[in-house]
Coordinates of C-alpha atoms and ligand atoms in Angstrom, one line a residue:
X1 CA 0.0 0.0 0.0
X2 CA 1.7 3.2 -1.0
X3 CA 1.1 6.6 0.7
X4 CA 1.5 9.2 -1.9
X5 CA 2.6 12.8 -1.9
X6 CA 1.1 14.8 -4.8
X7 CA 2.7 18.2 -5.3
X8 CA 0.5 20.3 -7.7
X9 CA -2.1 17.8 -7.4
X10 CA -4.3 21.2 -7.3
X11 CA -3.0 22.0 -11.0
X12 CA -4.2 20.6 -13.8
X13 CA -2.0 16.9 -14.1
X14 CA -2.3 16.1 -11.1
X15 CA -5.7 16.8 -10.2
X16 CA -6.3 14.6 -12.9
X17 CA -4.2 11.8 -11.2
X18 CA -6.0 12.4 -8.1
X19 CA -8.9 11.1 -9.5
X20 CA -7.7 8.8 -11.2
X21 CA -5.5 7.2 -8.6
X22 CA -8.6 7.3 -5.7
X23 CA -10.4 5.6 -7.9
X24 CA -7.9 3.1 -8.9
X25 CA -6.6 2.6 -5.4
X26 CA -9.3 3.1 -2.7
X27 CA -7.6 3.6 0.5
X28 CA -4.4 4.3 -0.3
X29 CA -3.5 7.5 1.4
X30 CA -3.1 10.6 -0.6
X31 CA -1.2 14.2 0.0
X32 CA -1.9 16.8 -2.1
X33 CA 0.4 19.5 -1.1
X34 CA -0.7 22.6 -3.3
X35 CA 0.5 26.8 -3.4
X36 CA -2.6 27.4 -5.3
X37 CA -1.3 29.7 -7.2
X38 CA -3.1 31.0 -10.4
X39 CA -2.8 27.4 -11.8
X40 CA -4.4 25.7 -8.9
X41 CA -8.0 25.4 -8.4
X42 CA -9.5 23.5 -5.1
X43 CA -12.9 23.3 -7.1
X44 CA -10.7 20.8 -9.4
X45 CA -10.7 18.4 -6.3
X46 CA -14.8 19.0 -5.3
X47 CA -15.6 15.7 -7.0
X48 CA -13.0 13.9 -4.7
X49 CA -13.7 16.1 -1.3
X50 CA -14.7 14.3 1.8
X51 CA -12.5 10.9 0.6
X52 CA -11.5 9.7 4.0
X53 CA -7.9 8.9 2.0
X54 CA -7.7 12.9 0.6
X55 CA -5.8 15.4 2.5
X56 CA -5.1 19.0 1.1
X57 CA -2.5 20.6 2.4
X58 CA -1.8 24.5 1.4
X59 CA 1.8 25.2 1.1
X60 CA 5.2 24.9 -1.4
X61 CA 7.1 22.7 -2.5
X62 CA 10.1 25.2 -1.4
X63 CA 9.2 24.8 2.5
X64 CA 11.7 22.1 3.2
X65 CA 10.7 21.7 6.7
X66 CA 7.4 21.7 6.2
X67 CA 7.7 18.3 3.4
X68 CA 9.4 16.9 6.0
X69 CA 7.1 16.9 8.5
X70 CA 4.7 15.9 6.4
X71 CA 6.6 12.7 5.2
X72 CA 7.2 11.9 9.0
X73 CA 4.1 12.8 9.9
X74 CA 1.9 10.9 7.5
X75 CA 4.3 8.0 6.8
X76 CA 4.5 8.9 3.1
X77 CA 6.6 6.5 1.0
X78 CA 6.3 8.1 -2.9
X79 CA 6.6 11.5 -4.1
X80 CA 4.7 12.2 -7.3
X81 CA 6.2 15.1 -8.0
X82 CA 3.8 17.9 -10.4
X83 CA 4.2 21.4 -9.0
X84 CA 5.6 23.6 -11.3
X85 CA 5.6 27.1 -13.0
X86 CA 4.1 25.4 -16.5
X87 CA 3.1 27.8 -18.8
X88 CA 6.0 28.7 -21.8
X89 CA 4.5 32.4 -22.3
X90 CA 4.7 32.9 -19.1
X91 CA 8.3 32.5 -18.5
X92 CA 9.3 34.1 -21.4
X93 CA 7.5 37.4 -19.2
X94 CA 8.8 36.4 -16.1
X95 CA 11.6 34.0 -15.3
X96 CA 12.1 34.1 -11.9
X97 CA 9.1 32.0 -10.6
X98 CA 10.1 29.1 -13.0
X99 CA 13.7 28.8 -11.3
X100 CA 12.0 29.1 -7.7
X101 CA 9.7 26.4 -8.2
X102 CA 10.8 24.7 -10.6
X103 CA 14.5 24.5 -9.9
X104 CA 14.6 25.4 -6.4
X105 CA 11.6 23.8 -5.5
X106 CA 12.2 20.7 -6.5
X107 CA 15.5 21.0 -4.9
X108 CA 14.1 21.6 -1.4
X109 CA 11.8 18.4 -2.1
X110 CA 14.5 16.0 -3.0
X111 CA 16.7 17.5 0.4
X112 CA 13.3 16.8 2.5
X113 CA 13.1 13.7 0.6
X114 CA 16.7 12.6 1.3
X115 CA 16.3 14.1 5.4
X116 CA 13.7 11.6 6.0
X117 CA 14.2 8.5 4.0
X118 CA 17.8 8.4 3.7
X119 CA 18.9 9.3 6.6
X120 CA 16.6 8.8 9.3
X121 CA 15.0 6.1 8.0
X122 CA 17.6 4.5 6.2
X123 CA 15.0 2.9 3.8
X124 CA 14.8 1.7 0.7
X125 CA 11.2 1.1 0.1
X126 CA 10.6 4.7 -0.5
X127 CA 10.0 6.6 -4.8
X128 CA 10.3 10.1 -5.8
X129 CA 8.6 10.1 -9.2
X130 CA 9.6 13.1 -11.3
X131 CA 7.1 14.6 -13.3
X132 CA 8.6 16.6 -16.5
X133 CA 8.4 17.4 -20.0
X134 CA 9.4 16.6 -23.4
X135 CA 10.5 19.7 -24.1
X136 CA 13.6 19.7 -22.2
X137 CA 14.9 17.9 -25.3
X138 CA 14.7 21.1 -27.3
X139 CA 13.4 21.5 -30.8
X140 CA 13.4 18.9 -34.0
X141 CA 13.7 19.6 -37.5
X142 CA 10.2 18.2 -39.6
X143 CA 12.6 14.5 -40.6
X144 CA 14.4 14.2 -37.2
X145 CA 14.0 11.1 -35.5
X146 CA 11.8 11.4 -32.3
X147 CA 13.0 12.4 -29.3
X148 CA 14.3 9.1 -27.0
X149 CA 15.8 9.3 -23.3
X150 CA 19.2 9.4 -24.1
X151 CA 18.4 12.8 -26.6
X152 CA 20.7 15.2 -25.2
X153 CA 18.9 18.4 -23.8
X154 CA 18.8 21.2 -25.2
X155 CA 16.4 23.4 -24.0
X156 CA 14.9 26.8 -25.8
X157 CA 12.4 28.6 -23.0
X158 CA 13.3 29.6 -19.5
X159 CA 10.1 27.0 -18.7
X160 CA 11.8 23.9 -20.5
X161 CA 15.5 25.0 -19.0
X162 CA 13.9 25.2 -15.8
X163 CA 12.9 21.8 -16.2
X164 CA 15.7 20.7 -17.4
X165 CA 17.7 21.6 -14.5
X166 CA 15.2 20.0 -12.2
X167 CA 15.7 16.6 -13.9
X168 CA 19.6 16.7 -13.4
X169 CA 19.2 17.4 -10.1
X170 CA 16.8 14.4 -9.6
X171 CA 19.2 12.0 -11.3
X172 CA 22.3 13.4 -9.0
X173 CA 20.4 12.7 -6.1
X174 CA 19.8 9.1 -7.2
X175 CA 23.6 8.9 -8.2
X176 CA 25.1 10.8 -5.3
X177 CA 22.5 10.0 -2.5
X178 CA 21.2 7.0 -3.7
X179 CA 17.4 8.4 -3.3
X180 CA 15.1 5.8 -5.2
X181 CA 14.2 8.2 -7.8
X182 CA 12.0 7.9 -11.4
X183 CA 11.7 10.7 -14.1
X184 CA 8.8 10.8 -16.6
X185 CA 9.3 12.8 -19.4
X186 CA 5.7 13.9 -21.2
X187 CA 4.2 15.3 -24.8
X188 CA 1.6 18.1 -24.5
X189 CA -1.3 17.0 -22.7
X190 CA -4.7 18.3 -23.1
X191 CA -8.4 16.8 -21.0
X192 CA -10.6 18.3 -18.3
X193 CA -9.7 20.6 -16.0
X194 CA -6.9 22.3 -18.0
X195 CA -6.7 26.0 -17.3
X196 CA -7.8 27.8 -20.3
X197 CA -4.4 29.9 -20.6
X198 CA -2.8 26.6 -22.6
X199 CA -3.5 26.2 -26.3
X200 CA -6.4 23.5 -26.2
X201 CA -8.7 24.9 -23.8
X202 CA -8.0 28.7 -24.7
X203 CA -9.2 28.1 -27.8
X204 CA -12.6 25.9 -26.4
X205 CA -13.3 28.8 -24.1
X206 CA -12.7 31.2 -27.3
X207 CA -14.6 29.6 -29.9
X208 CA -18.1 29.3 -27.2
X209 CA -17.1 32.9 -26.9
X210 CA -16.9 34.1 -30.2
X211 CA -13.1 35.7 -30.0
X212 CA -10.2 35.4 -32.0
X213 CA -8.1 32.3 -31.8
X214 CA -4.4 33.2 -31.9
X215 CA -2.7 31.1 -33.9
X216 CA 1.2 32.0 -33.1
X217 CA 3.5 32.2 -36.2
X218 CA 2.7 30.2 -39.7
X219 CA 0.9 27.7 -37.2
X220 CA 3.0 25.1 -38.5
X221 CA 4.7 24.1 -35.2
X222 CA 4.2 20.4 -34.5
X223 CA 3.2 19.0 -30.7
X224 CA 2.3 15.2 -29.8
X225 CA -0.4 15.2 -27.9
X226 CA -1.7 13.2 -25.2
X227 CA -4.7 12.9 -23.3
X228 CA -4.2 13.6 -19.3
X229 CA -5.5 10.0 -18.5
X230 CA -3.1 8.4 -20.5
X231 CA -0.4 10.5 -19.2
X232 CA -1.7 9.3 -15.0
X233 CA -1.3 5.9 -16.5
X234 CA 1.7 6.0 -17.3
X235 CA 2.8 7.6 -14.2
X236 CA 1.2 4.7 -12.5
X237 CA 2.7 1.9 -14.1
X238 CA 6.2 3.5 -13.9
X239 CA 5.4 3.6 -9.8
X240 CA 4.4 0.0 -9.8
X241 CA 7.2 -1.1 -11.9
X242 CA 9.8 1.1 -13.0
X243 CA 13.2 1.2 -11.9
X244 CA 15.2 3.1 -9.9
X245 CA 17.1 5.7 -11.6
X246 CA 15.3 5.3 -15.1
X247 CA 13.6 8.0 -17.4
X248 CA 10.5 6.7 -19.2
X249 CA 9.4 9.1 -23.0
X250 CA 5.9 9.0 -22.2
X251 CA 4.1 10.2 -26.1
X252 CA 1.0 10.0 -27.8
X253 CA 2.5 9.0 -31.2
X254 CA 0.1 11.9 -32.1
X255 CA 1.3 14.5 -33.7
X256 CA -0.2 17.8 -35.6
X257 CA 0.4 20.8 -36.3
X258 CA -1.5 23.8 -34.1
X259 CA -3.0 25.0 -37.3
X260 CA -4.9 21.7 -38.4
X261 CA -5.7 21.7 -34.5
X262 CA -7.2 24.4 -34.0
X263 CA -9.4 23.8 -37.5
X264 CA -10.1 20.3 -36.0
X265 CA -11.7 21.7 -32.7
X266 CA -13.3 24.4 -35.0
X267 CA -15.1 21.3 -36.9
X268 CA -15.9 19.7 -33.7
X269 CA -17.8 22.7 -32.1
X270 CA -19.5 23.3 -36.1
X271 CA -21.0 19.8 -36.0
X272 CA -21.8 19.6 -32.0
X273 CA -23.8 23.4 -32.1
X274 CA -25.2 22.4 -35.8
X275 CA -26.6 19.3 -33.6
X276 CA -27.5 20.6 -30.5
X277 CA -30.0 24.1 -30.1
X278 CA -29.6 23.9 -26.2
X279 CA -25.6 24.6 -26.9
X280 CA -26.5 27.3 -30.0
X281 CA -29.0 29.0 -27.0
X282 CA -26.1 28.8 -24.7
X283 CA -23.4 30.4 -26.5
X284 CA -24.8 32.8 -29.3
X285 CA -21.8 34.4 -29.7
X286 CA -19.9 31.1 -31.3
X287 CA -20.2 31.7 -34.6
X288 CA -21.8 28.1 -34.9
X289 CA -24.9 29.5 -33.4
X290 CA -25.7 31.6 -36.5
X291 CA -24.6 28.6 -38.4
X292 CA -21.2 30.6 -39.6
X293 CA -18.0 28.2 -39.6
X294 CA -16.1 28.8 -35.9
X295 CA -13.1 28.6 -38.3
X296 CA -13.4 32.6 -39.1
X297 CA -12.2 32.9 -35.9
X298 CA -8.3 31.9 -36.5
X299 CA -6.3 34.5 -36.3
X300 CA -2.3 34.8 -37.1
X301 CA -0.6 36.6 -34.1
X302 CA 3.4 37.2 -33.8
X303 CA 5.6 34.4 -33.0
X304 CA 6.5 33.4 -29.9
X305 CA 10.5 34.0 -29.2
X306 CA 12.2 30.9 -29.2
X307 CA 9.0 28.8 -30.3
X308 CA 10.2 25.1 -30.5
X309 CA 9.0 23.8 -34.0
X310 CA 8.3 20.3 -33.5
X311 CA 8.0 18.2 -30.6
X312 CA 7.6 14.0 -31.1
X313 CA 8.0 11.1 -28.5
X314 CA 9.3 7.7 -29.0
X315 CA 7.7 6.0 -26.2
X316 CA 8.7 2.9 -27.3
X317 CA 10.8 1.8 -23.9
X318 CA 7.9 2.5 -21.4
X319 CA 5.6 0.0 -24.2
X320 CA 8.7 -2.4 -24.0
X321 CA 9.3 -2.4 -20.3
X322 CA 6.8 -1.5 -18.9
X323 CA 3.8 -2.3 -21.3
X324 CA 2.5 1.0 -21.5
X325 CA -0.1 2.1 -24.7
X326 CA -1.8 5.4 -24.9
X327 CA -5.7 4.8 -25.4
X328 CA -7.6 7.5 -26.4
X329 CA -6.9 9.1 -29.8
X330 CA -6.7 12.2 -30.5
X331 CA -9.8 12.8 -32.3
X332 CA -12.2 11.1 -29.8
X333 CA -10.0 13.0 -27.1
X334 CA -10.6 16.0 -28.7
X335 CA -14.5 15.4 -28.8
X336 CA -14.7 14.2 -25.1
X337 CA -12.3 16.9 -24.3
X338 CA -14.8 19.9 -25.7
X339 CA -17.9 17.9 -24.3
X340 CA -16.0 18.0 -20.5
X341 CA -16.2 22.0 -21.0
X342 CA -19.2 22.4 -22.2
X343 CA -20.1 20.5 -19.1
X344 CA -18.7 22.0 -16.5
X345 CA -19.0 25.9 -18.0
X346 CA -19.1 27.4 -14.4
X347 CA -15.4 25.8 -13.9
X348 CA -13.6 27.9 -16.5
X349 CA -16.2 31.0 -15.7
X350 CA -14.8 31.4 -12.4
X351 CA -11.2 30.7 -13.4
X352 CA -11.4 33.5 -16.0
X353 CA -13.5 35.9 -14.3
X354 CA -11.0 36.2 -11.5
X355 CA -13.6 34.8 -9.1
X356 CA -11.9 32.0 -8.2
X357 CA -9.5 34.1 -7.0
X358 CA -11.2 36.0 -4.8
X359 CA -13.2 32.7 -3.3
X360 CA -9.5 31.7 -2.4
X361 CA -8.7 35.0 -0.5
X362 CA -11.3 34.1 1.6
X363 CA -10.8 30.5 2.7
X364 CA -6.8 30.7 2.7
X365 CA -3.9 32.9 3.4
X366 CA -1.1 33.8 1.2
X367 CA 1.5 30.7 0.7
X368 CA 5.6 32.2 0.3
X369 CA 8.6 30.5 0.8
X370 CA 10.1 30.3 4.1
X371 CA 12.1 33.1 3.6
X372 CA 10.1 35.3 2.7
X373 CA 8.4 34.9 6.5
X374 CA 4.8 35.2 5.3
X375 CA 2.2 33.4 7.4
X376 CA 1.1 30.1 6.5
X377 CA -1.9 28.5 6.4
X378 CA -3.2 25.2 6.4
X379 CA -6.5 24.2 5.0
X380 CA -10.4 25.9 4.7
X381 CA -10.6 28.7 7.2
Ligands
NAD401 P1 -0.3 23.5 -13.9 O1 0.3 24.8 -14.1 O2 -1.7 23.3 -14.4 O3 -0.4 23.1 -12.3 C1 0.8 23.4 -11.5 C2 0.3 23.2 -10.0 O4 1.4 23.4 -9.2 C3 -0.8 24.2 -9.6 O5 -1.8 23.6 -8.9 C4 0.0 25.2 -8.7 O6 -0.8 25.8 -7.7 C5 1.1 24.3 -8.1 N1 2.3 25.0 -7.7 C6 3.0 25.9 -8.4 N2 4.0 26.3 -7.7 C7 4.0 25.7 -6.5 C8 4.8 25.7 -5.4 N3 5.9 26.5 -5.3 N4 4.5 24.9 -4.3 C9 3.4 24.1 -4.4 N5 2.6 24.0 -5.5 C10 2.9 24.8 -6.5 O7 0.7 22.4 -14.5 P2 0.4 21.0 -15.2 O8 0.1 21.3 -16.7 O9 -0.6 20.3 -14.4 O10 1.8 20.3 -15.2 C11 2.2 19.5 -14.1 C12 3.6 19.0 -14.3 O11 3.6 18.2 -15.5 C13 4.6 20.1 -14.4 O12 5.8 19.7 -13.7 C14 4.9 20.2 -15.9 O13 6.2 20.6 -16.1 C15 4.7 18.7 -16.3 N6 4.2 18.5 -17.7 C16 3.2 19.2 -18.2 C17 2.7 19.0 -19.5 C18 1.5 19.7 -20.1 O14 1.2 19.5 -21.2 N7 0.8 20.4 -19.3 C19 3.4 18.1 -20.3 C20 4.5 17.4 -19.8 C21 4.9 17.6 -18.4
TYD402 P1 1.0 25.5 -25.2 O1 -0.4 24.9 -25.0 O2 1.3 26.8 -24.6 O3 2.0 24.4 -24.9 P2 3.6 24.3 -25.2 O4 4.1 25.7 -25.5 O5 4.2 23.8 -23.9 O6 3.8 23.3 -26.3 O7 1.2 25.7 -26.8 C1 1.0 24.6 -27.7 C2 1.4 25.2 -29.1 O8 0.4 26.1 -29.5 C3 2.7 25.9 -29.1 O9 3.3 25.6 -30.4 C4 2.3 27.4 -29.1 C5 0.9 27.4 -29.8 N1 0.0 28.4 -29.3 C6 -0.7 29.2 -30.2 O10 -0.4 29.2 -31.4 N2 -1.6 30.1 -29.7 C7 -1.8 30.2 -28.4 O11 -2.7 31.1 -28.0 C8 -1.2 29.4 -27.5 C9 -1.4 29.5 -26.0 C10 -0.3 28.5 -28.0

């Protein structure tokens, strides 16, 4: 029986692993230790809330002491490690947050890591699964191979050399400190709960809403996509099974270029209002509601600096070793995807409409690093 802690598990990976992990293991005790900053969202983790497994716990990654206690304190065994900064445009306007958390962050998890299992407990029977990204591997040409875990890195955007430097530190704790220690790197994942900042979502939310979708460059840039429960599956078979010290590619195999994306979601959202006069009533400013095509929306916006031009995963050692396949294709992904938002409409409402925001002002303090000597809080007010 493992007892997990899930950093970010307020974001949107890992509240999809979460769920799926409660309802794959019922009663195996789960951590979610969360900043909640812009990215995370508590309502993420309402269907899950009042799980006698489920603890939240408000507070970052950077708080050495704090992980600590919380490993002693629950008798945690495995780290599934998601919080970051995770958003490329972002870091390209501010930097600094991406080396805290990401670099330093993950830094102070791997010392509390070490503290407690290492050398207090002296055990073995302990994982810190690394959670990071494909693009750490840096940029490939339209005929390059895919990328594979011995790729050298070579990272373009302060996000992916943030990331990068997190995974080197992982692997020189396992080589120096001998910390049982797994890295997964990951294509772009899209599915519920995905704040609507990345490209998938934004351009759900923008299409319902009748606004441009900005489509960076010549919208030729290539990404392999992956749906979020594929992704949580393969985390979990590399925590049942993987070995100490590996890195697993974890891919869709399905790659396409933004432009014919965005056209494909644009088709989706034609055929589903075309279909449906409840969703034409609900969103009249989707073009699809006046039976226009949602494609007039696409619009070509200046390139982002240092935009990578193709991403592609060979997965092909997690399927060898560890049996992994991604299910869902990117089509039907898509579809269930748009349905999900549709659904849940007051979800992205509130995240957009700053509400969200001030909900959390009122039910928790601000979160810092222990430096900083802000007050922490723990949990609803
Ligand atoms: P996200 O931005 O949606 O969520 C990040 C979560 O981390 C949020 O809940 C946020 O509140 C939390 N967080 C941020 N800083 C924190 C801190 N200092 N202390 C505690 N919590 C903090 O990100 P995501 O898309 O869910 O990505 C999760 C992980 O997966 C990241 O490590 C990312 O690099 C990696 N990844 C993402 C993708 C993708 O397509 N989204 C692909 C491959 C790998
Ligand atoms: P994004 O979802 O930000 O993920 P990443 O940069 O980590 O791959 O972007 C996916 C692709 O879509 C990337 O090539 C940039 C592009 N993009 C746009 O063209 N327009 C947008 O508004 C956004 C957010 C992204």
């Amino acid at each position: 029986m493992a007892r997990l802690l899930v950093t970010g598990g307020a974001g949107f990976i890992g509240v999809n692993f979460v769920h799926h992990w409660l309802a794959a293991h019922p009663g195996q005790r789960v951590v979610v230790l969360d900043a909640l900053t812009y990215a995370g969202n508590l309502k993420s983790l309402e269907p899950v809330r009042g799980r006698p497994e489920l603890r939240f716990e408000h507070g970052n990654i950077c708080d050495t002491e704090r992980v600590a206690a919380l490993l002693r304190e629950e008798r945690l065994d495995t780290i599934v490690h998601f919080a970051a900064e995770s958003h490329v445009d972002r870091s390209i306007h501010g930097p600094d947050a991406f080396v805290e958390t990401n670099v330093v962050g993950t830094h102070a998890l791997l010392k509390a890591a070490r503290t407690v299992w290492i050398k207090e407990q002296g055990t073995a029977a302990h994982r810190f699964h690394h959670v990071s990204t494909d693009e750490v591997y840096g940029s490939l040409e339209a005929d390059d191979p895919a990328f594979h875990e011995r790729t050298p890195y070579a990272p373009s955007s302060p996000y992916s050399a943030s990331k990068a430097a997190s995974d080197h530190l992982v692997r020189a704790y396992h080589c120096t400190f001998g910390l049982n220690v797994t890295t997964s790197n990951c294509s772009n994942n899209y599915g519920p709960y995905h704040f609507p900042e990345k490209l998938i979502p934004l351009m759900i939310v923008n299409i319902l809403e009748g606004r441009a979708l900005p489509v960076y460059g010549d919208g030729r840039n290539v990404r392999d996509w992956l749906h979020v429960t594929d992704h949580c599956r393969g985390i979990e078979l590399i925590l049942a099974r993987g070995s100490p010290g590996e890195v697993y590619n974890i891919g869709g195999g399905q790659e396409c270029a933004n432009i014919d994306l965005v056209r494909t979601l644009c088709g989706i959202v034609d055929q589903r209002l075309a279909a449906d006069g409840g969703l034409r009533e609900r969103f009249p400013a989707c073009p699809a509601a006046r039976g226009e095509r949602c494609e007039s929306l696409i619009t070509f916006v200046a390139d982002r600096p240092g935009h990578d031009r193709r991403y592609a995963i060979d997965c092909g050692k997690i399927e060898r070793a560890l049996g992994y396949r991604a299910r869902l294709a990117l089509d039907a992904g898509l579809r269930q995807t748009f349905d999900w938002y549709v659904s849940n409409e007051p979800w992205w409402r509130t995240v957009l409409d700053g509400s969200y925001q001030s909900w959390i002002q009122t039910h928790y303090s601000p979160v810092a690093t222990p430096a900083s000597g802000v007050a922490r809080t723990t949990g609803p007010s």
